[in-house]
Short mmCIF file of C-alpha atoms and ligand atoms in Angstrom, two decimals:
data_model
loop_
_atom_site.label_atom_id
_atom_site.label_comp_id
_atom_site.label_asym_id
_atom_site.label_seq_id
_atom_site.Cartn_x
_atom_site.Cartn_y
_atom_site.Cartn_z
CA MET A 1156 -45.54 -7.38 13.70
CA SER A 1157 -48.75 -7.16 11.61
CA THR A 1158 -51.47 -9.66 12.32
CA ALA A 1159 -54.29 -9.58 9.63
CA ALA A 1160 -55.29 -13.02 11.52
CA PRO A 1161 -57.11 -12.66 15.24
CA SER A 1162 -54.48 -12.20 17.79
CA ARG A 1163 -54.07 -14.17 21.13
CA GLY A 1164 -55.95 -13.23 24.32
CA VAL A 1165 -59.48 -12.26 22.49
CA ALA A 1166 -62.25 -14.22 20.98
CA PRO A 1167 -61.91 -14.38 17.38
CA GLY A 1168 -65.06 -13.38 15.76
CA GLY A 1169 -68.00 -14.46 17.68
CA PRO A 1170 -71.53 -13.65 17.32
CA GLY A 1171 -72.11 -10.63 15.05
CA ALA A 1172 -68.34 -10.40 14.40
CA ALA A 1173 -67.50 -9.67 10.88
CA PRO A 1174 -65.15 -11.99 9.04
CA GLY A 1175 -61.78 -11.42 10.05
CA GLY A 1176 -62.95 -9.64 13.01
CA GLN A 1177 -62.38 -9.64 16.71
CA GLU A 1178 -64.15 -9.16 19.99
CA CYS A 1179 -62.58 -7.99 23.25
CA ASP A 1180 -63.39 -6.03 26.28
CA VAL A 1181 -61.15 -3.11 25.68
CA LEU A 1182 -59.71 -1.84 22.45
CA VAL A 1183 -56.91 0.89 22.78
CA LEU A 1184 -55.74 2.74 19.79
CA GLY A 1185 -52.25 4.18 20.04
CA ALA A 1186 -49.00 2.95 21.83
CA GLY A 1187 -47.36 6.01 23.39
CA ILE A 1188 -47.21 6.27 27.22
CA ALA A 1189 -51.17 6.88 27.59
CA GLY A 1190 -52.03 4.01 25.28
CA MET A 1191 -49.69 1.36 26.64
CA THR A 1192 -50.38 2.23 30.21
CA ALA A 1193 -54.13 1.96 29.77
CA ALA A 1194 -53.78 -1.45 27.87
CA LEU A 1195 -51.44 -2.92 30.50
CA ASP A 1196 -53.87 -1.96 33.37
CA ALA A 1197 -56.95 -2.92 31.51
CA ALA A 1198 -55.30 -6.50 30.85
CA ARG A 1199 -55.51 -7.08 34.55
CA THR A 1200 -59.41 -7.46 34.45
CA GLY A 1201 -60.35 -8.22 30.84
CA SER A 1202 -59.15 -9.00 27.05
CA VAL A 1203 -57.27 -6.19 25.33
CA VAL A 1204 -56.50 -5.57 21.85
CA LEU A 1205 -54.06 -2.49 21.03
CA ALA A 1206 -53.68 -1.37 17.61
CA THR A 1207 -50.93 1.14 16.48
CA LYS A 1208 -50.37 2.82 13.18
CA THR A 1209 -46.65 1.88 12.92
CA ASP A 1210 -44.77 -0.13 15.69
CA LEU A 1211 -45.45 -0.53 19.24
CA GLY A 1212 -44.04 2.48 21.14
CA ASP A 1213 -44.04 4.74 18.01
CA GLY A 1214 -45.61 8.31 18.67
CA SER A 1215 -44.45 11.31 20.38
CA THR A 1216 -43.79 9.73 23.67
CA ARG A 1217 -40.73 8.22 22.10
CA TYR A 1218 -39.30 11.57 21.11
CA ALA A 1219 -39.86 13.25 24.43
CA GLN A 1220 -36.54 14.38 25.99
CA GLY A 1221 -36.81 16.64 28.96
CA GLY A 1222 -38.51 14.07 31.22
CA ILE A 1223 -41.60 13.79 33.53
CA ALA A 1224 -42.75 16.72 35.78
CA VAL A 1225 -43.66 15.14 39.14
CA ALA A 1226 -44.03 16.87 42.52
CA ALA A 1227 -40.98 16.60 44.52
CA GLY A 1228 -42.28 15.17 47.66
CA ALA A 1229 -45.69 15.96 49.24
CA GLY A 1230 -44.68 19.57 49.87
CA ASP A 1231 -44.19 20.30 46.53
CA VAL A 1232 -47.83 19.48 45.06
CA ASP A 1233 -49.17 22.97 45.89
CA ALA A 1234 -46.21 24.51 44.12
CA HIS A 1235 -46.54 22.09 41.19
CA VAL A 1236 -50.30 22.85 41.09
CA ALA A 1237 -49.65 26.66 41.10
CA ASP A 1238 -46.93 26.31 38.30
CA THR A 1239 -49.31 24.40 36.31
CA LEU A 1240 -52.14 27.08 36.65
CA ALA A 1241 -49.81 29.88 36.16
CA ALA A 1242 -48.50 28.72 32.74
CA GLY A 1243 -51.94 27.59 31.76
CA ALA A 1244 -52.82 31.21 31.63
CA GLY A 1245 -56.30 30.90 33.41
CA LEU A 1246 -57.75 28.06 31.22
CA CYS A 1247 -56.75 24.98 33.26
CA ASP A 1248 -59.41 22.89 35.23
CA GLY A 1249 -58.04 23.40 38.55
CA ALA A 1250 -59.52 20.11 39.95
CA ALA A 1251 -58.19 18.15 36.95
CA VAL A 1252 -54.71 19.69 37.63
CA ARG A 1253 -54.68 18.73 41.29
CA ALA A 1254 -55.94 15.51 40.50
CA VAL A 1255 -53.01 14.83 38.15
CA VAL A 1256 -50.40 16.45 40.17
CA ALA A 1257 -51.30 14.53 43.15
CA ALA A 1258 -51.29 11.25 41.67
CA GLY A 1259 -47.88 11.96 39.99
CA PRO A 1260 -45.42 10.33 42.57
CA ALA A 1261 -47.39 6.96 42.71
CA ALA A 1262 -47.86 6.73 38.93
CA LEU A 1263 -44.02 7.47 38.52
CA ARG A 1264 -43.22 4.56 40.99
CA ALA A 1265 -45.63 2.33 38.88
CA LEU A 1266 -43.77 3.25 35.68
CA ALA A 1267 -40.49 2.79 37.40
CA ALA A 1268 -41.82 -0.75 38.40
CA ARG A 1269 -42.52 -1.47 34.67
CA GLY A 1270 -38.82 -1.13 34.01
CA VAL A 1271 -37.86 2.72 33.43
CA ALA A 1272 -34.43 3.48 34.95
CA PHE A 1273 -34.69 6.87 35.82
CA ASP A 1274 -31.33 8.99 36.30
CA ARG A 1275 -30.10 9.35 39.77
CA ASP A 1276 -28.12 11.88 41.34
CA GLY A 1277 -24.89 11.20 43.36
CA GLY A 1278 -26.87 10.28 46.62
CA GLY A 1279 -28.99 7.69 44.62
CA ASN A 1280 -32.02 9.77 44.56
CA PRO A 1281 -33.90 10.73 41.36
CA ALA A 1282 -31.84 13.50 39.69
CA LEU A 1283 -34.17 16.47 39.24
CA CYS A 1284 -34.02 19.09 36.43
CA LEU A 1285 -35.47 22.74 36.26
CA GLU A 1286 -37.50 23.77 33.07
CA ALA A 1287 -39.05 26.62 32.07
CA ALA A 1288 -42.06 28.08 34.27
CA HIS A 1289 -41.26 25.60 36.98
CA SER A 1290 -40.45 27.24 40.32
CA ARG A 1291 -38.13 24.53 41.33
CA PRO A 1292 -36.50 21.61 39.76
CA ARG A 1293 -38.82 18.63 39.67
CA VAL A 1294 -38.61 16.96 36.14
CA VAL A 1295 -37.25 13.19 36.43
CA HIS A 1296 -35.51 12.02 33.21
CA ALA A 1297 -34.08 8.79 31.86
CA GLY A 1298 -30.84 8.47 29.69
CA GLY A 1299 -30.02 12.04 30.15
CA ASP A 1300 -32.29 13.56 27.41
CA ARG A 1301 -33.84 10.02 26.22
CA THR A 1302 -36.68 9.77 28.60
CA GLY A 1303 -39.44 9.28 26.11
CA ALA A 1304 -37.39 6.53 24.46
CA ALA A 1305 -36.47 4.95 27.84
CA VAL A 1306 -40.39 4.95 28.73
CA SER A 1307 -41.48 3.57 25.25
CA ALA A 1308 -39.03 0.83 25.43
CA ALA A 1309 -40.04 -0.38 28.82
CA LEU A 1310 -43.90 -0.28 28.22
CA ALA A 1311 -43.43 -1.69 24.84
CA ALA A 1312 -41.37 -4.80 26.51
CA ALA A 1313 -44.18 -4.83 29.16
CA VAL A 1314 -46.83 -5.01 26.46
CA ARG A 1315 -45.08 -7.89 24.68
CA ARG A 1316 -44.75 -9.81 27.92
CA SER A 1317 -48.42 -9.36 28.70
CA ALA A 1318 -51.91 -10.88 27.30
CA VAL A 1319 -52.37 -7.59 25.30
CA ALA A 1320 -53.17 -8.62 21.63
CA VAL A 1321 -51.13 -6.12 19.53
CA HIS A 1322 -51.80 -5.07 15.97
CA GLU A 1323 -48.94 -3.10 14.48
CA ASP A 1324 -49.06 -1.24 11.29
CA ALA A 1325 -52.69 -1.04 11.93
CA PHE A 1326 -54.72 2.14 10.76
CA CYS A 1327 -58.10 3.13 12.35
CA ALA A 1328 -60.28 4.12 9.63
CA ASP A 1329 -63.09 4.94 11.81
CA LEU A 1330 -64.72 4.23 14.99
CA LEU A 1331 -67.88 1.96 14.95
CA VAL A 1332 -71.00 3.60 16.40
CA GLU A 1333 -74.09 1.86 17.11
CA ASP A 1334 -77.21 3.65 18.60
CA GLY A 1335 -75.08 6.52 19.72
CA ARG A 1336 -72.49 4.26 21.48
CA VAL A 1337 -68.95 3.43 20.38
CA VAL A 1338 -68.76 -0.26 20.12
CA GLY A 1339 -65.36 -0.90 18.21
CA ALA A 1340 -63.20 0.39 15.28
CA ASP A 1341 -62.78 -0.40 11.55
CA LEU A 1342 -59.06 -1.08 11.31
CA LEU A 1343 -56.88 -1.69 8.21
CA LEU A 1344 -54.10 -4.42 8.68
CA ARG A 1345 -51.19 -4.88 6.73
CA SER A 1346 -51.16 -8.29 4.88
CA ALA A 1347 -47.92 -10.05 4.17
CA SER A 1348 -48.20 -8.78 0.70
CA GLY A 1349 -48.33 -5.23 1.89
CA ALA A 1350 -52.08 -4.65 0.74
CA ASP A 1351 -54.62 -3.40 3.60
CA VAL A 1352 -57.01 -5.93 5.01
CA PRO A 1353 -60.03 -4.36 6.57
CA HIS A 1354 -60.42 -5.77 10.27
CA ARG A 1355 -63.48 -4.93 12.52
CA VAL A 1356 -62.70 -5.19 16.32
CA ARG A 1357 -65.63 -4.83 18.68
CA ALA A 1358 -65.09 -3.85 22.10
CA ARG A 1359 -67.04 -2.92 25.31
CA ALA A 1360 -64.85 0.01 25.77
CA VAL A 1361 -62.50 1.74 22.92
CA VAL A 1362 -59.77 4.19 24.33
CA LEU A 1363 -58.42 6.73 21.91
CA ALA A 1364 -54.62 7.33 22.68
CA THR A 1365 -53.49 8.38 19.20
CA GLY A 1366 -51.65 11.33 19.99
CA GLY A 1367 -51.50 14.86 18.36
CA ALA A 1368 -51.57 16.39 14.94
CA GLY A 1369 -48.17 18.25 14.78
CA GLN A 1370 -48.20 17.44 10.94
CA LEU A 1371 -50.67 20.26 10.53
CA PHE A 1372 -47.72 22.57 10.40
CA THR A 1373 -44.63 22.93 8.17
CA ARG A 1374 -42.42 22.83 11.19
CA THR A 1375 -43.12 20.52 13.87
CA THR A 1376 -41.08 18.50 16.68
CA ASN A 1377 -43.65 15.65 16.14
CA PRO A 1378 -43.21 12.40 14.46
CA ALA A 1379 -44.77 11.68 10.69
CA VAL A 1380 -47.51 9.46 12.41
CA ALA A 1381 -49.01 12.55 14.34
CA THR A 1382 -51.69 13.34 11.58
CA GLY A 1383 -54.84 13.80 14.05
CA ASP A 1384 -56.48 10.52 13.02
CA GLY A 1385 -57.87 9.82 16.41
CA LEU A 1386 -59.21 13.54 16.43
CA ALA A 1387 -60.96 13.22 13.29
CA ALA A 1388 -62.43 9.70 13.97
CA ALA A 1389 -63.73 11.11 17.36
CA TRP A 1390 -65.42 14.03 15.59
CA ARG A 1391 -66.87 11.72 12.98
CA ALA A 1392 -68.11 9.67 15.97
CA GLY A 1393 -69.92 12.65 17.41
CA ALA A 1394 -67.51 13.54 20.18
CA LEU A 1395 -67.04 16.91 21.58
CA LEU A 1396 -63.62 18.47 20.92
CA ALA A 1397 -62.39 21.46 22.90
CA ASP A 1398 -59.62 24.15 22.78
CA LEU A 1399 -58.50 23.12 19.35
CA GLU A 1400 -57.09 26.84 18.94
CA MET A 1401 -54.47 25.98 21.79
CA TYR A 1402 -51.62 24.58 19.98
CA GLN A 1403 -48.31 24.93 21.59
CA PHE A 1404 -45.10 26.01 19.65
CA HIS A 1405 -41.92 24.90 21.27
CA PRO A 1406 -39.09 27.68 21.01
CA THR A 1407 -36.18 25.50 20.34
CA ALA A 1408 -36.50 23.16 17.56
CA ALA A 1409 -33.04 22.89 15.70
CA ALA A 1410 -32.93 24.65 12.48
CA VAL A 1411 -30.33 22.38 10.72
CA GLY A 1412 -32.18 20.17 8.20
CA GLU A 1413 -35.23 18.25 9.57
CA PRO A 1414 -36.43 20.08 12.73
CA PHE A 1415 -35.71 18.17 15.72
CA LEU A 1416 -36.38 19.00 19.57
CA VAL A 1417 -33.88 20.74 21.55
CA SER A 1418 -35.15 20.25 25.04
CA GLU A 1419 -36.05 23.07 27.24
CA ALA A 1420 -33.85 21.01 29.89
CA VAL A 1421 -31.02 22.79 27.97
CA ARG A 1422 -32.27 26.31 28.86
CA GLY A 1423 -32.94 24.58 32.32
CA GLU A 1424 -29.09 24.06 32.52
CA GLY A 1425 -28.36 27.65 31.68
CA ALA A 1426 -28.49 27.86 27.88
CA VAL A 1427 -29.27 31.31 26.57
CA LEU A 1428 -31.18 32.34 23.30
CA LEU A 1429 -29.60 34.81 21.04
CA ASP A 1430 -30.85 36.48 17.85
CA ALA A 1431 -29.17 36.06 14.74
CA ALA A 1432 -27.05 39.14 15.48
CA GLY A 1433 -25.72 37.56 18.82
CA HIS A 1434 -28.04 39.71 21.00
CA ARG A 1435 -29.56 38.02 24.13
CA PHE A 1436 -33.43 38.97 23.70
CA MET A 1437 -35.23 37.07 26.57
CA PRO A 1438 -33.98 39.21 29.76
CA ALA A 1439 -35.53 42.47 28.66
CA LEU A 1440 -38.99 40.57 27.94
CA HIS A 1441 -39.65 38.53 30.99
CA PRO A 1442 -38.06 38.35 34.41
CA ARG A 1443 -37.59 34.59 33.83
CA ALA A 1444 -35.92 35.18 30.72
CA GLU A 1445 -35.27 31.89 28.80
CA LEU A 1446 -37.16 30.09 31.63
CA ALA A 1447 -40.57 32.24 31.00
CA PRO A 1448 -43.45 30.22 30.13
CA ARG A 1449 -43.06 28.34 26.69
CA ASP A 1450 -45.76 30.51 24.74
CA VAL A 1451 -43.74 33.72 25.87
CA VAL A 1452 -40.43 32.39 24.76
CA ALA A 1453 -41.68 30.96 21.68
CA ARG A 1454 -43.31 34.10 20.18
CA ALA A 1455 -40.20 36.00 21.30
CA THR A 1456 -38.01 33.39 19.47
CA GLY A 1457 -40.18 33.68 16.50
CA ARG A 1458 -40.10 37.54 16.13
CA ALA A 1459 -36.33 37.15 16.73
CA VAL A 1460 -36.39 34.95 13.73
CA ALA A 1461 -38.67 37.32 11.46
CA ALA A 1462 -36.73 40.34 12.80
CA HIS A 1463 -33.67 38.88 11.11
CA GLY A 1464 -35.26 37.97 7.82
CA GLY A 1465 -36.01 34.32 8.66
CA ARG A 1466 -32.39 33.69 9.91
CA PRO A 1467 -32.81 31.30 12.79
CA ALA A 1468 -32.19 32.16 16.65
CA LEU A 1469 -29.26 30.61 18.51
CA LEU A 1470 -29.30 28.60 21.59
CA ASP A 1471 -26.01 29.03 23.24
CA ALA A 1472 -25.02 26.27 25.57
CA THR A 1473 -21.21 26.59 25.18
CA GLY A 1474 -21.10 27.73 28.95
CA LEU A 1475 -22.63 24.24 30.10
CA ARG A 1476 -19.21 22.55 30.65
CA ALA A 1477 -17.88 25.32 32.75
CA ARG A 1478 -21.08 25.59 34.93
CA THR A 1479 -21.58 21.82 35.28
CA GLY A 1480 -18.45 20.20 34.95
CA ARG A 1481 -20.03 17.98 32.21
CA SER A 1482 -19.81 18.13 28.38
CA PHE A 1483 -23.18 18.59 26.33
CA ALA A 1484 -22.86 15.19 25.18
CA GLN A 1485 -22.61 13.71 28.51
CA ARG A 1486 -25.65 15.70 29.94
CA PHE A 1487 -27.82 15.57 26.48
CA PRO A 1488 -26.33 12.54 24.41
CA GLY A 1489 -29.48 12.25 22.26
CA ILE A 1490 -29.53 15.95 21.21
CA ALA A 1491 -25.71 15.89 20.97
CA ALA A 1492 -25.77 13.00 18.37
CA MET A 1493 -28.54 14.75 16.36
CA CYS A 1494 -26.52 18.07 16.48
CA ALA A 1495 -23.34 15.91 15.55
CA ALA A 1496 -25.21 14.64 12.57
CA ALA A 1497 -26.13 18.13 11.44
CA GLY A 1498 -22.35 19.18 11.81
CA VAL A 1499 -23.09 21.22 14.98
CA ASP A 1500 -21.03 21.09 18.17
CA PRO A 1501 -22.99 22.68 21.01
CA ASP A 1502 -19.92 22.67 23.29
CA ARG A 1503 -18.15 25.11 20.75
CA GLU A 1504 -21.03 26.78 19.05
CA PRO A 1505 -24.66 27.99 19.49
CA VAL A 1506 -27.22 25.63 17.92
CA PRO A 1507 -29.45 27.22 15.38
CA VAL A 1508 -33.05 27.03 16.36
CA THR A 1509 -36.54 28.20 15.62
CA PRO A 1510 -40.12 27.48 17.04
CA ALA A 1511 -42.10 24.49 15.92
CA ALA A 1512 -45.57 23.01 16.69
CA HIS A 1513 -45.11 20.73 19.28
CA TYR A 1514 -48.24 19.88 21.41
CA LEU A 1515 -51.96 20.11 21.15
CA MET A 1516 -53.51 21.20 24.50
CA GLY A 1517 -56.96 20.84 23.11
CA GLY A 1518 -58.53 17.52 21.86
CA VAL A 1519 -61.42 15.09 22.65
CA ARG A 1520 -63.25 16.70 25.51
CA THR A 1521 -62.90 14.30 28.51
CA ASP A 1522 -63.26 14.21 32.25
CA ALA A 1523 -60.41 13.52 34.58
CA SER A 1524 -61.23 9.79 34.05
CA GLY A 1525 -60.65 10.24 30.42
CA ARG A 1526 -64.65 9.63 29.72
CA THR A 1527 -65.71 11.48 26.34
CA SER A 1528 -69.24 12.69 25.52
CA VAL A 1529 -69.83 9.46 23.83
CA PRO A 1530 -70.54 6.27 25.67
CA GLY A 1531 -68.08 3.59 24.98
CA LEU A 1532 -65.42 6.17 24.27
CA TRP A 1533 -62.54 7.18 26.36
CA ALA A 1534 -59.70 9.24 25.52
CA ALA A 1535 -55.93 9.77 27.25
CA GLY A 1536 -52.94 11.49 26.35
CA GLU A 1537 -52.39 14.26 23.62
CA VAL A 1538 -55.62 13.43 21.92
CA ALA A 1539 -57.59 14.30 24.76
CA CYS A 1540 -58.33 17.60 26.44
CA THR A 1541 -58.91 17.09 30.22
CA GLY A 1542 -58.51 20.75 31.02
CA VAL A 1543 -54.93 20.09 32.61
CA HIS A 1544 -52.90 22.01 30.19
CA GLY A 1545 -55.24 25.16 29.75
CA ALA A 1546 -53.94 27.54 27.17
CA ASN A 1547 -50.15 26.72 27.48
CA ARG A 1548 -48.89 23.34 28.81
CA LEU A 1549 -46.26 23.45 31.58
CA ALA A 1550 -42.95 21.68 30.22
CA SER A 1551 -42.85 17.85 31.07
CA ASN A 1552 -46.47 17.95 32.31
CA SER A 1553 -47.72 15.97 29.29
CA LEU A 1554 -46.12 12.51 29.97
CA LEU A 1555 -47.30 13.09 33.67
CA GLU A 1556 -50.95 13.68 32.40
CA ALA A 1557 -50.80 10.79 30.06
CA LEU A 1558 -49.33 8.18 32.42
CA VAL A 1559 -51.98 9.24 35.21
CA THR A 1560 -54.86 9.48 32.80
CA GLY A 1561 -53.89 6.08 30.95
CA ALA A 1562 -54.34 4.41 34.35
CA ARG A 1563 -57.23 6.35 35.32
CA VAL A 1564 -59.19 5.27 32.08
CA ALA A 1565 -58.21 1.58 32.69
CA ALA A 1566 -59.79 1.94 36.35
CA ASP A 1567 -62.88 3.76 34.91
CA VAL A 1568 -63.59 1.15 32.13
CA ALA A 1569 -63.14 -1.54 34.69
CA ALA A 1570 -65.57 -0.04 36.93
CA VAL A 1571 -68.17 0.37 34.17
CA ALA A 1572 -67.73 -3.07 33.44
CA ALA A 1573 -68.37 -4.10 36.90
CA GLY A 1574 -71.77 -2.15 36.79
CA ALA A 1575 -70.92 1.55 37.14
CA ALA A 1576 -73.02 3.92 35.19
CA ASP A 1577 -71.50 5.04 32.20
CA ALA A 1578 -73.29 8.28 31.59
CA PRO A 1579 -71.08 10.90 29.67
CA PRO A 1580 -69.67 13.76 31.75
CA ALA A 1581 -71.44 16.99 31.63
CA PHE A 1582 -68.91 19.44 30.79
CA GLY A 1583 -71.29 22.19 31.98
CA ALA A 1584 -68.76 24.83 32.26
CA ASP A 1585 -67.83 24.78 28.63
CA GLU A 1586 -69.20 27.11 26.12
CA VAL A 1587 -70.46 24.82 23.36
CA VAL A 1588 -70.43 26.00 19.64
CA ASP A 1589 -72.29 23.92 17.05
CA VAL A 1590 -70.16 23.41 13.95
CA GLN A 1591 -71.38 21.82 10.66
CA GLY A 1592 -68.99 19.00 10.20
CA THR A 1593 -68.17 16.08 7.95
CA ALA A 1594 -70.15 13.14 9.06
CA THR A 1595 -67.97 10.85 6.95
CA ALA A 1596 -64.51 10.83 5.73
CA ARG A 1597 -63.96 13.00 2.63
CA ALA A 1598 -61.22 13.04 0.28
CA SER A 1599 -58.70 15.67 0.75
CA HIS A 1600 -58.83 18.53 -1.99
CA VAL A 1601 -55.69 20.21 -0.84
CA ALA A 1602 -52.02 19.12 -1.11
CA ARG A 1603 -50.66 18.11 2.31
CA ARG A 1604 -47.59 20.67 1.88
CA ASP A 1605 -50.03 23.56 1.01
CA LEU A 1606 -52.03 22.84 4.29
CA ARG A 1607 -49.19 22.62 6.41
CA ALA A 1608 -47.66 26.11 4.93
CA ALA A 1609 -51.30 27.72 5.30
CA LEU A 1610 -51.34 26.75 8.88
CA TRP A 1611 -47.94 27.51 9.68
CA GLU A 1612 -48.51 31.00 8.13
CA HIS A 1613 -51.98 31.86 9.38
CA ALA A 1614 -52.78 29.76 12.39
CA GLY A 1615 -49.33 29.40 13.87
CA LEU A 1616 -47.64 31.56 16.45
CA PHE A 1617 -49.46 34.71 15.26
CA ARG A 1618 -53.07 34.91 14.21
CA ASP A 1619 -55.39 37.21 12.86
CA ALA A 1620 -58.88 37.33 11.33
CA ALA A 1621 -57.75 38.02 7.82
CA GLY A 1622 -54.93 35.16 7.95
CA LEU A 1623 -57.38 32.57 9.45
CA GLU A 1624 -60.03 33.62 6.84
CA VAL A 1625 -57.41 32.92 4.08
CA ALA A 1626 -56.50 29.57 5.81
CA ALA A 1627 -60.51 28.73 6.05
CA LYS A 1628 -61.01 29.31 2.44
CA LEU A 1629 -58.06 27.08 1.43
CA LEU A 1630 -59.26 24.35 3.72
CA THR A 1631 -63.13 24.51 2.40
CA PRO A 1632 -63.51 22.82 -0.93
CA ASP A 1633 -65.48 24.50 -3.65
CA GLU A 1634 -67.32 21.24 -4.32
CA THR A 1635 -68.31 18.45 -1.86
CA PRO A 1636 -65.23 16.07 -2.22
CA LEU A 1637 -65.59 12.42 -2.84
CA ASP A 1638 -66.41 10.19 0.19
CA LEU A 1639 -63.04 8.16 0.88
CA ALA A 1640 -65.63 4.95 1.02
CA ASP A 1641 -66.53 5.45 -2.60
CA LEU A 1642 -62.93 5.73 -3.73
CA PRO A 1643 -61.21 2.30 -4.78
CA GLY A 1644 -58.01 1.45 -3.22
CA VAL A 1645 -57.65 4.36 -1.18
CA ASP A 1646 -54.48 4.48 0.72
CA ARG A 1647 -53.48 5.53 4.24
CA ARG A 1648 -51.83 8.59 3.13
CA ALA A 1649 -55.14 9.73 1.51
CA ARG A 1650 -56.87 8.96 4.87
CA GLU A 1651 -54.58 11.01 6.91
CA ASP A 1652 -54.90 13.70 4.32
CA ALA A 1653 -58.64 13.70 5.02
CA ASN A 1654 -57.96 13.86 8.74
CA LEU A 1655 -55.43 16.70 8.41
CA VAL A 1656 -58.07 18.67 6.55
CA LEU A 1657 -61.03 18.17 9.10
CA VAL A 1658 -58.65 18.87 11.98
CA ALA A 1659 -57.31 21.80 10.31
CA ARG A 1660 -60.47 23.30 9.56
CA LEU A 1661 -61.85 22.70 13.04
CA LEU A 1662 -58.45 24.32 14.58
CA VAL A 1663 -59.06 27.30 12.24
CA THR A 1664 -62.74 27.72 13.33
CA ALA A 1665 -61.78 27.68 16.91
CA ALA A 1666 -59.20 30.18 16.41
CA ALA A 1667 -61.17 32.38 14.53
CA LEU A 1668 -63.98 32.18 17.43
CA ARG A 1669 -61.44 32.92 20.27
CA THR A 1670 -61.25 36.96 19.58
CA GLU A 1671 -58.76 37.38 22.34
CA SER A 1672 -55.21 36.33 23.06
CA LEU A 1673 -54.67 33.62 25.71
CA GLY A 1674 -51.72 31.51 26.30
CA ALA A 1675 -50.48 29.76 23.01
CA HIS A 1676 -53.30 31.36 21.14
CA HIS A 1677 -52.00 34.80 20.01
CA ARG A 1678 -54.33 37.05 18.18
CA GLU A 1679 -52.33 40.14 16.64
CA ASP A 1680 -55.74 41.75 16.05
CA HIS A 1681 -56.92 40.94 19.54
CA PRO A 1682 -53.84 41.26 21.80
CA GLU A 1683 -56.24 41.74 25.12
CA THR A 1684 -56.31 38.82 27.48
CA PRO A 1685 -59.65 38.16 29.12
CA GLY A 1686 -60.18 37.99 32.79
CA ALA A 1687 -62.05 34.76 33.32
CA PRO A 1688 -61.33 32.86 29.85
CA ARG A 1689 -63.86 29.99 29.02
CA ARG A 1690 -63.15 26.72 27.52
CA ARG A 1691 -64.79 26.58 24.03
CA THR A 1692 -66.13 23.06 22.97
CA LEU A 1693 -67.11 22.17 19.26
CA ARG A 1694 -70.00 20.03 18.60
CA ARG A 1695 -70.72 18.38 15.28
CA THR A 1696 -74.06 19.19 14.11
CA ALA A 1697 -74.39 17.19 10.85
C1 LIG B 2862 -38.72 19.46 26.04
O1 LIG B 2862 -37.84 18.46 26.54
O2 LIG B 2862 -38.29 20.55 25.85
C2 LIG B 2862 -40.03 19.06 25.89
C3 LIG B 2862 -40.73 18.87 27.17
C4 LIG B 2862 -42.39 19.08 26.91
O3 LIG B 2862 -42.76 19.07 25.83
O4 LIG B 2862 -42.83 19.05 28.10
#
């Protein structure tokens, strides 16, 4: 649905609104689990507009396979917290972790009430799966390995039934900032003829839930929409961004055609990793072997691929049927279908895999309620950095955090509307670094393919000062590029390209600043791990 005209449930225009504009209480940008949860909850107390770049439910949520990590009963909260902190390599915010983990079971019940049918075991209880770095099975799933699709579909249906006004195919060109406060956003809506129509939405509160930026890298499990638009818009609006060097690589993206995720749950069910020569390499590297923390397995897999001249590693799940009594397709129908399309039968042969960019642990700095450093702006889900994921996110904690924080944002926005103070959080423990950044969107001077290749090569699994310098040079234009606002008929792709360059520059800056190895950030020239790592937050100075 593309609605260039004002949508239901909000005041069209109104005092000060631009022609073709809208006013509402809450504008949500993004339609994954965080955005749709925030929109549905916020609609209980006010008018809500939700704008999404493609269709309702598109984004990384839809592609999530493994599931949602939730403490398996009150007795498991401490262990789930401990596992999250251990995986996060010392960079997690302990209070934020506990708050999210403790809220998990109730948030999951609320999600189920919105129509997600989670898989059940023989006794009718939620079926729990084991994933890497979890000390026990606690990952709930739906449709076998189609958890994200089930969550997206249920939430999208709930949004369509609700009073939330939806703009699909709506690109956020920029956040609207007045007197240091975010007061809305400038969108581009698609008209019936396919042309972009500017559309300004004014809102008391804006919620960024635009997801990550996997398109920064040549190989990614992310969908095409993951171009860092929300991160770039937040930076231009003056928001602090934190931990941008912490990009998680998934160890097992299928290396047959376009990369697709082969869930960690496959290893949770006993699959093992082999190098191209058929040698199982993980047991010698970590006591948990294939179920070691994700950063450890991703680097080991990357090294195995490099050691064999780029030939993919192999994920061997051929023992699954004998172990579980179920075929691969019965347990993992979605992955089995994608493998079949690529001509691979996981019951009979190993799946060729390599690591791929998967999840940004850093993002727009927020507190546990999703408040950013700019009044009027909240953020939730992958675009945000609450500190829960630290330097290496625990498997299946992303949907959990997005679900809990999406609801928290809506509650905080409602509290502010009811008169609570909306002062930005202090983030006192962060080390803040000033960065000269672009205040406006500039046209990209580098081809997207080259940008992705440079980040894959120099700012990916393995980094060093020389490589980061090469990437920084490529990303820094010789001359000031044209402002997008000055270019007639600039299209969405060009805006995405500009956003990718901006986010890439910030990521490379953050990676160069961290001269130590921590979780997903691995410096070949600085292998040492700090005793007490600090979160590093970037602040735009111009
Ligand atoms: C997976 O299913 O392996 C991905 C889960 C996650 O990223 O947490």
